[in-house]
Short mmCIF file of C-alpha atoms and ligand atoms in Angstrom, two decimals:
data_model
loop_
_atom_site.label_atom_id
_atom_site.label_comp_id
_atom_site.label_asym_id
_atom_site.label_seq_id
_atom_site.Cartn_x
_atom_site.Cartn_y
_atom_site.Cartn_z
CA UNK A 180 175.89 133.30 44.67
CA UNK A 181 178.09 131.76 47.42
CA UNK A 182 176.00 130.72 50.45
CA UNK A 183 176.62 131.64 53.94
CA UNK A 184 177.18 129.64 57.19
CA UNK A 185 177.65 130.50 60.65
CA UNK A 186 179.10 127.36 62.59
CA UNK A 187 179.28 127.25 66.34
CA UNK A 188 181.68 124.62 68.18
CA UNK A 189 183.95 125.17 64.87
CA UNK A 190 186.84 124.94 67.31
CA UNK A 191 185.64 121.18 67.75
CA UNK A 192 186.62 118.06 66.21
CA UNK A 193 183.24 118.38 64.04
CA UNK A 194 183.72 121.76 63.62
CA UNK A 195 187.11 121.54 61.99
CA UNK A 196 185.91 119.03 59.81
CA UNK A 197 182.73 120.81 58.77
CA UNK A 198 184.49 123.51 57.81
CA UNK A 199 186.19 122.20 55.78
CA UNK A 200 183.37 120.71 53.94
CA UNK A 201 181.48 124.14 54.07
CA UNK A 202 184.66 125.60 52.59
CA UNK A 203 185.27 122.94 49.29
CA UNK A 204 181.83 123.30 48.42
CA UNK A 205 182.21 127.84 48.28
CA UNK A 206 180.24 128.79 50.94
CA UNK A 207 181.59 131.50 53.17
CA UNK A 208 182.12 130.12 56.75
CA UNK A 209 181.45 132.42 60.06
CA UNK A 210 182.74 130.51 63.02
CA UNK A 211 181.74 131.11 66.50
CA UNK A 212 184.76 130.91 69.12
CA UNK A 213 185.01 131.43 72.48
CA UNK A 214 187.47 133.84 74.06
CA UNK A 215 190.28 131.52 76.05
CA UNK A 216 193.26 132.58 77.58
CA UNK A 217 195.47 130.10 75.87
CA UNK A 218 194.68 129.91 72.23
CA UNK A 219 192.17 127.23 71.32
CA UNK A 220 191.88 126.77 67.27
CA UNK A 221 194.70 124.12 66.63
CA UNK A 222 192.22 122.07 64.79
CA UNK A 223 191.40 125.37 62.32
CA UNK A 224 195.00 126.35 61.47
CA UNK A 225 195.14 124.68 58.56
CA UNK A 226 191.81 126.53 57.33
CA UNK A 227 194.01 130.27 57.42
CA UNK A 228 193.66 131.88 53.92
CA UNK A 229 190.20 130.87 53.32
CA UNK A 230 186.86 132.67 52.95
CA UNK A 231 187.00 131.89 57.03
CA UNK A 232 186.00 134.57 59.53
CA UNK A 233 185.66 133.99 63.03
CA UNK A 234 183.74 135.79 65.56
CA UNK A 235 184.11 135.78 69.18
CA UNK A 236 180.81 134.39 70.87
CA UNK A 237 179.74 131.77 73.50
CA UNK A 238 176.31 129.92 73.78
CA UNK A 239 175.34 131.80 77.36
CA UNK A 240 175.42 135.14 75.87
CA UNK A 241 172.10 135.73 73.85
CA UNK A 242 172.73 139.29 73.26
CA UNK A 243 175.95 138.49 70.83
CA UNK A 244 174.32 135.38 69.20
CA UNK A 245 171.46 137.66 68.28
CA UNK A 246 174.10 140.46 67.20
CA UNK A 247 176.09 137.58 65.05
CA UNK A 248 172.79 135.97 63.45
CA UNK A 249 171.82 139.70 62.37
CA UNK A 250 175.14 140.64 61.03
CA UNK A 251 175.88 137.41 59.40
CA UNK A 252 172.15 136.72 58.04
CA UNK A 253 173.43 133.15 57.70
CA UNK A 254 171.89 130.70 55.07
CA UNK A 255 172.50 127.70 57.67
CA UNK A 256 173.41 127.79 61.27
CA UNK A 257 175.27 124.30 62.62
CA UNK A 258 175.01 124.32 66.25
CA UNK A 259 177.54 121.89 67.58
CA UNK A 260 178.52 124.07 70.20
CA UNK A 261 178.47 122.48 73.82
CA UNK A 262 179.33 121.22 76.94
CA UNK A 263 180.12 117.82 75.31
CA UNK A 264 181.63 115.21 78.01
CA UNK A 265 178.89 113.02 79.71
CA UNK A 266 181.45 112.47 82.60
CA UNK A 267 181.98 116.38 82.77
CA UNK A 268 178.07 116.70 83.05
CA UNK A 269 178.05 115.51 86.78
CA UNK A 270 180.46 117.50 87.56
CA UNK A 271 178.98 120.90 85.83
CA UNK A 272 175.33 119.75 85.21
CA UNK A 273 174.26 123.68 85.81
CA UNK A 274 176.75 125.06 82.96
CA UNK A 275 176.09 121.98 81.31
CA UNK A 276 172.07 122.89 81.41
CA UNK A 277 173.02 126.48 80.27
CA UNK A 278 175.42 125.55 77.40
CA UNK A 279 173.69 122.79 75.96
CA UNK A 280 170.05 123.09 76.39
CA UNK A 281 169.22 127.13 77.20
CA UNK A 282 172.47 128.24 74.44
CA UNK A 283 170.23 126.20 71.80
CA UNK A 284 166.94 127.96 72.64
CA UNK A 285 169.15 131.43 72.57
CA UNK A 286 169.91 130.78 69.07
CA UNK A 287 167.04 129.98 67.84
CA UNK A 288 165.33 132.77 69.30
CA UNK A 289 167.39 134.59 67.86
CA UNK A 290 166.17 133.50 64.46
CA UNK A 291 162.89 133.41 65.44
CA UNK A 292 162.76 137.42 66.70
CA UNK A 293 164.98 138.13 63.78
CA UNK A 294 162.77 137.11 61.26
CA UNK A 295 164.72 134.70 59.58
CA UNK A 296 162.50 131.45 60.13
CA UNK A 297 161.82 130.99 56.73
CA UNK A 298 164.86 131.24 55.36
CA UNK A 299 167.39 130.66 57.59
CA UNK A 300 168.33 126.43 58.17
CA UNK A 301 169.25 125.45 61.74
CA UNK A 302 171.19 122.08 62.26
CA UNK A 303 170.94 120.72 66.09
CA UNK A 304 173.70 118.76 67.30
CA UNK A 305 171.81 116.02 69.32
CA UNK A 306 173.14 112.66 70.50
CA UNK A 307 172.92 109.04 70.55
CA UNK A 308 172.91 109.70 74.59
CA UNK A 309 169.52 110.98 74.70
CA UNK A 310 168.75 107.58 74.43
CA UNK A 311 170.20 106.30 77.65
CA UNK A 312 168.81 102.92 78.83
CA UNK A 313 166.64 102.52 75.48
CA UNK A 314 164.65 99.15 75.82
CA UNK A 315 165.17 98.51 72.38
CA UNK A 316 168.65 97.92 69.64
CA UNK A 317 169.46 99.51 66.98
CA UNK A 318 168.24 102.67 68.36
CA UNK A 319 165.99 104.56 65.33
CA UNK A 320 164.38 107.82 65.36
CA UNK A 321 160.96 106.62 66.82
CA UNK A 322 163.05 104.74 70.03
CA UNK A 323 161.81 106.64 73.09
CA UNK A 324 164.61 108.41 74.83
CA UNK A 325 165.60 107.80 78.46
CA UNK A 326 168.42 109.63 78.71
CA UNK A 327 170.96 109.21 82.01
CA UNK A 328 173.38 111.75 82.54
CA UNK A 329 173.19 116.03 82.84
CA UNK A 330 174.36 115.86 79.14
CA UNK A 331 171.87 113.97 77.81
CA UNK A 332 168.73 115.62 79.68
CA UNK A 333 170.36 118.98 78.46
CA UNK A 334 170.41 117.66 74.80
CA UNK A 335 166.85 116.17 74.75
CA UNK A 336 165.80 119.82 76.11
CA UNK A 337 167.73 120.98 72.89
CA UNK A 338 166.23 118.39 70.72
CA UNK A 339 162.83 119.17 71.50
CA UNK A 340 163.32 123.03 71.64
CA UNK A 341 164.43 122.58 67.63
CA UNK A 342 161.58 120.47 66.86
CA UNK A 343 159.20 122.73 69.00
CA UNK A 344 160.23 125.93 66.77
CA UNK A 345 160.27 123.90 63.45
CA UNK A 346 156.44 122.76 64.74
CA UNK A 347 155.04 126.29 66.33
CA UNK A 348 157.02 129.11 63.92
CA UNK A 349 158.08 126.82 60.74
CA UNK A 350 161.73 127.35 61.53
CA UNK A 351 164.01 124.95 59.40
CA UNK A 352 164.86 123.22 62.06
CA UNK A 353 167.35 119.46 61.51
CA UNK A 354 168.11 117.49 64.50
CA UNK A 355 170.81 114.89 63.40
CA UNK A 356 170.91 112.35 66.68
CA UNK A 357 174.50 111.35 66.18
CA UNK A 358 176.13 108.46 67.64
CA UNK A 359 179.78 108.24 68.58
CA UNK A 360 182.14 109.57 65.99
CA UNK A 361 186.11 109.61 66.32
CA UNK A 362 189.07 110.95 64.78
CA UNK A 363 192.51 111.92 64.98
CA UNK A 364 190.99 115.53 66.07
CA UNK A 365 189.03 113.53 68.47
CA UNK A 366 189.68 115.62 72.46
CA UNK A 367 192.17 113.59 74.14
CA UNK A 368 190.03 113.33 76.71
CA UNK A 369 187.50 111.21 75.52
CA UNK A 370 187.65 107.15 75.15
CA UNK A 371 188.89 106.28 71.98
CA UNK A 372 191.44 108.78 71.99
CA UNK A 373 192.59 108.50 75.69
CA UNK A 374 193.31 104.95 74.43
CA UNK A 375 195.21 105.75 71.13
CA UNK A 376 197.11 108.46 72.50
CA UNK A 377 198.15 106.31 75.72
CA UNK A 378 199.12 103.54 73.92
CA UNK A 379 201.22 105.74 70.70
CA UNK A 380 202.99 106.93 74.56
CA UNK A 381 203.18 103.67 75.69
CA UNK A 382 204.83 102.06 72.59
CA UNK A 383 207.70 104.67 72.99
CA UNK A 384 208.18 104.42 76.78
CA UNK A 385 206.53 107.76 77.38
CA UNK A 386 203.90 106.63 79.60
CA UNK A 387 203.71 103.52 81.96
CA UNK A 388 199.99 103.15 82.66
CA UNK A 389 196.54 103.40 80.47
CA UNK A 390 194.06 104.40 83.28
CA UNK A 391 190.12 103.39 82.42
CA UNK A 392 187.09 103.35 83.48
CA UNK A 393 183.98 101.22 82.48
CA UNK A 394 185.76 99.02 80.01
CA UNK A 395 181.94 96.81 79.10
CA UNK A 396 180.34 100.15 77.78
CA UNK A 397 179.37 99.67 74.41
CA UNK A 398 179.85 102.35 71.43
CA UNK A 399 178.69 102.51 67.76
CA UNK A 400 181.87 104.71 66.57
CA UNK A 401 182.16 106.12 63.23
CA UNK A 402 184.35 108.70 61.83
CA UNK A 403 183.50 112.06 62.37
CA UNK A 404 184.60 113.06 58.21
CA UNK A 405 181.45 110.81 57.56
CA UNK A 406 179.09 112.15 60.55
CA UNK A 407 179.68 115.90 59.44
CA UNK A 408 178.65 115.37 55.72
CA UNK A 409 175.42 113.77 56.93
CA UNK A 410 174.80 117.03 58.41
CA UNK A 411 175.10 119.34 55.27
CA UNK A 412 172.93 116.52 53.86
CA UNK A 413 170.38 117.37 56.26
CA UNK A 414 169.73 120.66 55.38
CA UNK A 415 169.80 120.29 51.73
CA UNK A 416 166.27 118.45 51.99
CA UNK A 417 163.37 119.87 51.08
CA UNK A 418 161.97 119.60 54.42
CA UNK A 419 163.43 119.67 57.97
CA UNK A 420 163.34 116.46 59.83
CA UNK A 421 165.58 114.24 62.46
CA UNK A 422 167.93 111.81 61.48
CA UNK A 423 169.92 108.89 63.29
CA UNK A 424 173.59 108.96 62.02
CA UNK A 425 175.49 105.40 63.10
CA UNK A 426 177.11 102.30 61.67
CA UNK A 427 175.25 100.21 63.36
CA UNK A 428 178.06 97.89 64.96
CA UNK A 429 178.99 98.53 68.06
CA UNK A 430 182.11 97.72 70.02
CA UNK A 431 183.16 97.14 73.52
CA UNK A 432 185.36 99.88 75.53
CA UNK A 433 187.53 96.74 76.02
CA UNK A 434 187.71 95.36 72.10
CA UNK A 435 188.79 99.37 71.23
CA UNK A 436 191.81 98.25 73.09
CA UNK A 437 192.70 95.77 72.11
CA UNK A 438 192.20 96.96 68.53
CA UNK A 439 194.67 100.20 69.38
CA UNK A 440 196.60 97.36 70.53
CA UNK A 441 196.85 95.33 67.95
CA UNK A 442 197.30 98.02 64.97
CA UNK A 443 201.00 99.01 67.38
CA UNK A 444 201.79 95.17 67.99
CA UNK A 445 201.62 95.67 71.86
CA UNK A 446 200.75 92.54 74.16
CA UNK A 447 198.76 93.98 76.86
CA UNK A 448 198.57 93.39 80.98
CA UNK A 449 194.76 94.03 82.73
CA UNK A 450 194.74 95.36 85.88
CA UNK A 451 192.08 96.16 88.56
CA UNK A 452 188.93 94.18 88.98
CA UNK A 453 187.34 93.30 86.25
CA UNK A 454 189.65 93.83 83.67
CA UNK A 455 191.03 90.53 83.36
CA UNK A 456 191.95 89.01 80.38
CA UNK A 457 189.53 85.76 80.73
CA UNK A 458 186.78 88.34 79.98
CA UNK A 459 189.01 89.76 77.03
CA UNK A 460 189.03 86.18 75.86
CA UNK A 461 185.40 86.14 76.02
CA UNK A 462 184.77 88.61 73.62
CA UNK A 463 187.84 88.94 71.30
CA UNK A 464 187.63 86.07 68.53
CA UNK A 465 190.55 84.07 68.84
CA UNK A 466 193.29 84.65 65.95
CA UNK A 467 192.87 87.83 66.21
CA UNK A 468 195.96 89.27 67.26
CA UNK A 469 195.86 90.13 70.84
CA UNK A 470 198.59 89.11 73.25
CA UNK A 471 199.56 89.02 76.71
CA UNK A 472 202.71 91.23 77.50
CA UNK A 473 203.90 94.67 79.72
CA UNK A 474 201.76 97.47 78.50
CA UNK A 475 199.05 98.04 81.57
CA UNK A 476 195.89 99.05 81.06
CA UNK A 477 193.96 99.74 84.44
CA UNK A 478 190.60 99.69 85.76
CA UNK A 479 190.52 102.60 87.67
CA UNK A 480 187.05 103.31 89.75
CA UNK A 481 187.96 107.46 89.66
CA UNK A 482 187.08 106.86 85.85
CA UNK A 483 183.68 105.43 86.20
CA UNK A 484 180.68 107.63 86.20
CA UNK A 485 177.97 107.66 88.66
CA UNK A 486 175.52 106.16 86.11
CA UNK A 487 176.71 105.33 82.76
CA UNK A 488 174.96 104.09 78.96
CA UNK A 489 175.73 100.40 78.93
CA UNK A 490 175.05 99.87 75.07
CA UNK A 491 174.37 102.15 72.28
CA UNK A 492 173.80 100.93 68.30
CA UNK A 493 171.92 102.94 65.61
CA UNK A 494 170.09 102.13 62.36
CA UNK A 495 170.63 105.18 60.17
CA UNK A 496 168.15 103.29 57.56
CA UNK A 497 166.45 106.20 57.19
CA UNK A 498 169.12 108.79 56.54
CA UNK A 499 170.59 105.63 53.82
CA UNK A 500 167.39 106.12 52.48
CA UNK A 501 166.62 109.48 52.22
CA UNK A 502 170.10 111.69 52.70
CA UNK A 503 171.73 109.13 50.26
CA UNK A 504 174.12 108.75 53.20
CA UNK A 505 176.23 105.54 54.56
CA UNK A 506 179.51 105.77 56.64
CA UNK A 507 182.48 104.70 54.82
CA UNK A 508 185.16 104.12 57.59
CA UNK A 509 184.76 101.24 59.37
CA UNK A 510 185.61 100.56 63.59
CA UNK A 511 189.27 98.72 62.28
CA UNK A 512 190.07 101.98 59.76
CA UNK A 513 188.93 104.07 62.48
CA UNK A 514 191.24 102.60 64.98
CA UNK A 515 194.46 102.47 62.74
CA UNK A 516 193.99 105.92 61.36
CA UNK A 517 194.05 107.45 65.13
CA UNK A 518 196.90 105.27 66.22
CA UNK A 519 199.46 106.52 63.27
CA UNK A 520 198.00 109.58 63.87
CA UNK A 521 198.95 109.22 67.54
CA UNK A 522 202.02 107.81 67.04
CA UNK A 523 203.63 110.66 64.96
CA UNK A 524 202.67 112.73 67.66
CA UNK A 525 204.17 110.65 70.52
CA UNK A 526 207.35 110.45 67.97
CA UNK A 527 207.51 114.25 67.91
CA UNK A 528 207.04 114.38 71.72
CA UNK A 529 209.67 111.65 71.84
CA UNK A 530 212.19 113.61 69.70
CA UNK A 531 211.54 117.04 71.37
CA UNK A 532 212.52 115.19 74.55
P1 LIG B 55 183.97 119.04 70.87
O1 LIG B 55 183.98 118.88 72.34
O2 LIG B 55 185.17 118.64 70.09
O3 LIG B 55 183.65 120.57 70.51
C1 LIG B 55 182.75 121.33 71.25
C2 LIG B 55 182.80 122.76 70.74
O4 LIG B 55 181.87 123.55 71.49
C3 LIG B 55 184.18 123.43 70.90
O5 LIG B 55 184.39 124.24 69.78
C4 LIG B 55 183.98 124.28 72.15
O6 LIG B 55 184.82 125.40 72.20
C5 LIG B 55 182.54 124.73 71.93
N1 LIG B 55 181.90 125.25 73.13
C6 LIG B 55 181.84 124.67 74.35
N2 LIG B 55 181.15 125.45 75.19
C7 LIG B 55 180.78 126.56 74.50
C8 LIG B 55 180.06 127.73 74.81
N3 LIG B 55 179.58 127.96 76.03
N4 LIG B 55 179.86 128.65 73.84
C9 LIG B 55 180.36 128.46 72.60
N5 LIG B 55 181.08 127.38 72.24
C10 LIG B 55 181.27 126.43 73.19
O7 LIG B 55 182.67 118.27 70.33
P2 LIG B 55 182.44 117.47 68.96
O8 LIG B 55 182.99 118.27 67.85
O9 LIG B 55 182.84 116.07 69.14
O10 LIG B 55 180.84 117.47 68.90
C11 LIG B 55 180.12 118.52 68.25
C12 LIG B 55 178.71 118.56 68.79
O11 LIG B 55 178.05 117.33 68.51
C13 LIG B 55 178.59 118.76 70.30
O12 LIG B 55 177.42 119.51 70.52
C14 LIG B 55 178.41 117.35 70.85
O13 LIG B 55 177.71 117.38 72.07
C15 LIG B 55 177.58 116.74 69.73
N6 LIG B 55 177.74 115.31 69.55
C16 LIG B 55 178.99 114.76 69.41
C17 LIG B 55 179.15 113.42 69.15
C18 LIG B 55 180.49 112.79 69.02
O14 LIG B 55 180.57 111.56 69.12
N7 LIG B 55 181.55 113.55 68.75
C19 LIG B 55 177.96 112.54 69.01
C20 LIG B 55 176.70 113.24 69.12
C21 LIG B 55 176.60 114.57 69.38
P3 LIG B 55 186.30 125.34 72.88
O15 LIG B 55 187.22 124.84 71.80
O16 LIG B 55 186.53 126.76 73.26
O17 LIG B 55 186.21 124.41 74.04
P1 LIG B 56 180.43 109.20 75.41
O1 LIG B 56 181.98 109.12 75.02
O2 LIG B 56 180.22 109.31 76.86
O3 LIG B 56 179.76 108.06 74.71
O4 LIG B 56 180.01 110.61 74.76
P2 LIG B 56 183.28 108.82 75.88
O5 LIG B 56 184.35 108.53 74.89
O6 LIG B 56 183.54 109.88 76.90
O7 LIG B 56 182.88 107.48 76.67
C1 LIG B 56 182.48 106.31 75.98
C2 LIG B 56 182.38 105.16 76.99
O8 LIG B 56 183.68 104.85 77.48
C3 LIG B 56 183.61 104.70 78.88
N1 LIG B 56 184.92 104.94 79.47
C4 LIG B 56 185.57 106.11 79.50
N2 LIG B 56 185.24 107.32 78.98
C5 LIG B 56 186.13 108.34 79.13
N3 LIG B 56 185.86 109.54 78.59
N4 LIG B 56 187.30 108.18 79.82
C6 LIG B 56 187.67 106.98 80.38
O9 LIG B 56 188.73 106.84 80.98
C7 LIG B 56 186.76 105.89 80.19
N5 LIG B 56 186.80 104.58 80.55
C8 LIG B 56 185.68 104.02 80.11
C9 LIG B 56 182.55 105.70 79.31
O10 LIG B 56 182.09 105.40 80.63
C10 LIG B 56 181.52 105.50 78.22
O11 LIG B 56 180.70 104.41 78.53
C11 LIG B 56 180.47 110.97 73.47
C12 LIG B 56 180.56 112.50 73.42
O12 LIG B 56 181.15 112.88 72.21
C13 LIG B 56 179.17 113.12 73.48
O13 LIG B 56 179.27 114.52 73.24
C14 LIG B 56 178.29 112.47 72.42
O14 LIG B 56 176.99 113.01 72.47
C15 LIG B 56 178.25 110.96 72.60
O15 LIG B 56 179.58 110.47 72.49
C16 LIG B 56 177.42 110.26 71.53
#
């Protein structure tokens, strides 16, 4: 019989993707989406035809979560709903709290009070940025978190809500601490795809600036087609547990430019302080294809938080172990695939005018 999953955030980047998955391998998929007044599901439209039903729903309102959970009686619930930009967090830390930490203790209540516990599976989104300023690289699941922004206090709350029902009412409860993962259905406003995006522009003389922030902040970035498999893996195990998802190489704000770069053939101009290209020098190896020319990217203080992660690198050893899992795109494959991605975008832009 055809297993059932109810998948909030499916509007996401991961929840496209999951979807997907969820789809090819016959279960039937209930996604959660919230009600907008401009229409939000780009990244599902593709997915039309399929044993797909949505449902509208939204993380602060407990009484339709528990009236989905009953009606849907889901085999697995993936939560990847949130609040997900760190630099949106200081600006909403209270909706951020709400979304991200109370939403994931409204769910599982809901399949606590429900009486699903035992057979229900419940995958928690959690993050890479619960562990801050960790003392200690790669990151595993034993580092101890410190975590240093609304988002990532709201996600540790989450994290150890899931573990705390797994522990006190055997709910089958998977926290999969993901670090960064890209794509081309990445939200334009985060890093990597900020960059592609501007630069695909750039390239075609629809933009004239690439406006950054903290440009030393280092990432672990995988591909989010990898990161979402690693969470069906997760709740195929016999028992619940947490798992760090990464790569385990990390990258510089600064070296995913010049990467983007590179893969378009465009010699670059640093502006602002600290974005000069002595210090690109310093950390690209030489040869490897970065020039000097007219596309400016800029250091721009509005786009640097109030505290920020410096340096983030996992060792998924023990979901390679275990899960049978390893990431097969790689930083450079990562960076190309959003940039033609990008740039048949920017050419449609280009020829709608
Ligand atoms: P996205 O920002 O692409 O997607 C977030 C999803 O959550 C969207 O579908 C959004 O809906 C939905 N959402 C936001 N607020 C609410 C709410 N109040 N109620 C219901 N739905 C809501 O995130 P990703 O796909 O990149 O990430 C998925 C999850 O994994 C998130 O929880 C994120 O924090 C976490 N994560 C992500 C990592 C990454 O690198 N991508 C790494 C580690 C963890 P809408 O379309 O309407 O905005
Ligand atoms: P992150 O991703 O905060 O790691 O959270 P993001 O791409 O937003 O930032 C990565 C790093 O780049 C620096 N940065 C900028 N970031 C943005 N968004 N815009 C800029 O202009 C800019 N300039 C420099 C940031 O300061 C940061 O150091 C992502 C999200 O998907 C979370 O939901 C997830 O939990 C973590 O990854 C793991």
């Amino acid at each position: 019989m055809s297993r059932t999953a109810l998948v909030t955030g499916i509007t996401g980047q991961d929840g496209s993707y999951l979807a997907e998955l969820l789809l090819q391998k016959g279960y039937a998929v209930h996604g959660v989406t919230r009600h907008a007044s401009s229409l939000n599901r780009a990244r599902l439209g593709h997915l039309t035809g399929t044993a797909l039903t949505l449902h509208h729903g939204d993380l602060t309102d407990a009484p339709t979560l528990q009236r989905l959970v009953q009606q849907v009686r889901p085999d697995e619930i993936y939560n990847l709903a949130a609040q997900s930009h760190v630099g949106v967090s200081f600006e909403l830390p209270g909706y951020t709290m709400d979304c991200n930490a109370l939403g994931t203790l409204r769910l599982l209540e809901a399949v606590r009070t429900l009486g699903l516990g035992g057979t229900t599976r419940f995958y928690q989104a959690s993050t890479s940025e619960m562990f801050g300023t960790a003392a200690t690289s790669p990151q595993t699941e034993s580092t101890p978190f410190e975590p240093r922004s609304p988002y990532g206090v709201a996600k540790l709350a989450a994290h150890w809500i899931a573990r705390n029902y797994r522990e006190a009412y055997g709910v089958f409860a998977c926290c999969g601490i993901l670090f960064n993962h890209e794509s081309p259905r990445r939200g334009e406003s985060f890093v990597s795809r900020k960059i592609t995006r501007a630069l695909a522009r750039m390239h075609l003389g629809l933009q004239d600036v690439l406006e950054l922030g903290n440009l030393d902040a280092e990432r672990d970035w995988g591909h989010a087609r990898d990161y979402v498999e690693a969470q069906w893996l997760m709740l195929q195990q016999p028992q619940p547990d947490d798992y760090v998802i990464a790569t385990g190489k990390r990258h510089s704000v600064r070296e995913f430019v010049v990467a983007a770069a590179a893969a378009l053939d465009l010699g670059l101009r640093w502006e602002g302080e600290g974005a000069d290209e002595r210090a690109v020098a310093d950390i690209v190896p030489s040869g490897s294809g970065i020039r000097s020319g007219q596309t400016v990217v800029r250091l721009d203080p509005r786009h640097v938080r109030p505290i920020d992660v410096p340096a983030l690198c996992g060792d998924a050893g023990k979901a390679r172990h275990v899960l049978g899992w390893t990431p097969r795109t790689g930083f450079d494959a990562l960076v190309r695939e959003m940039v033609a991605s990008d740039l048949a975008l920017a050419q449609r832009e280009a020829r709608a005018g």
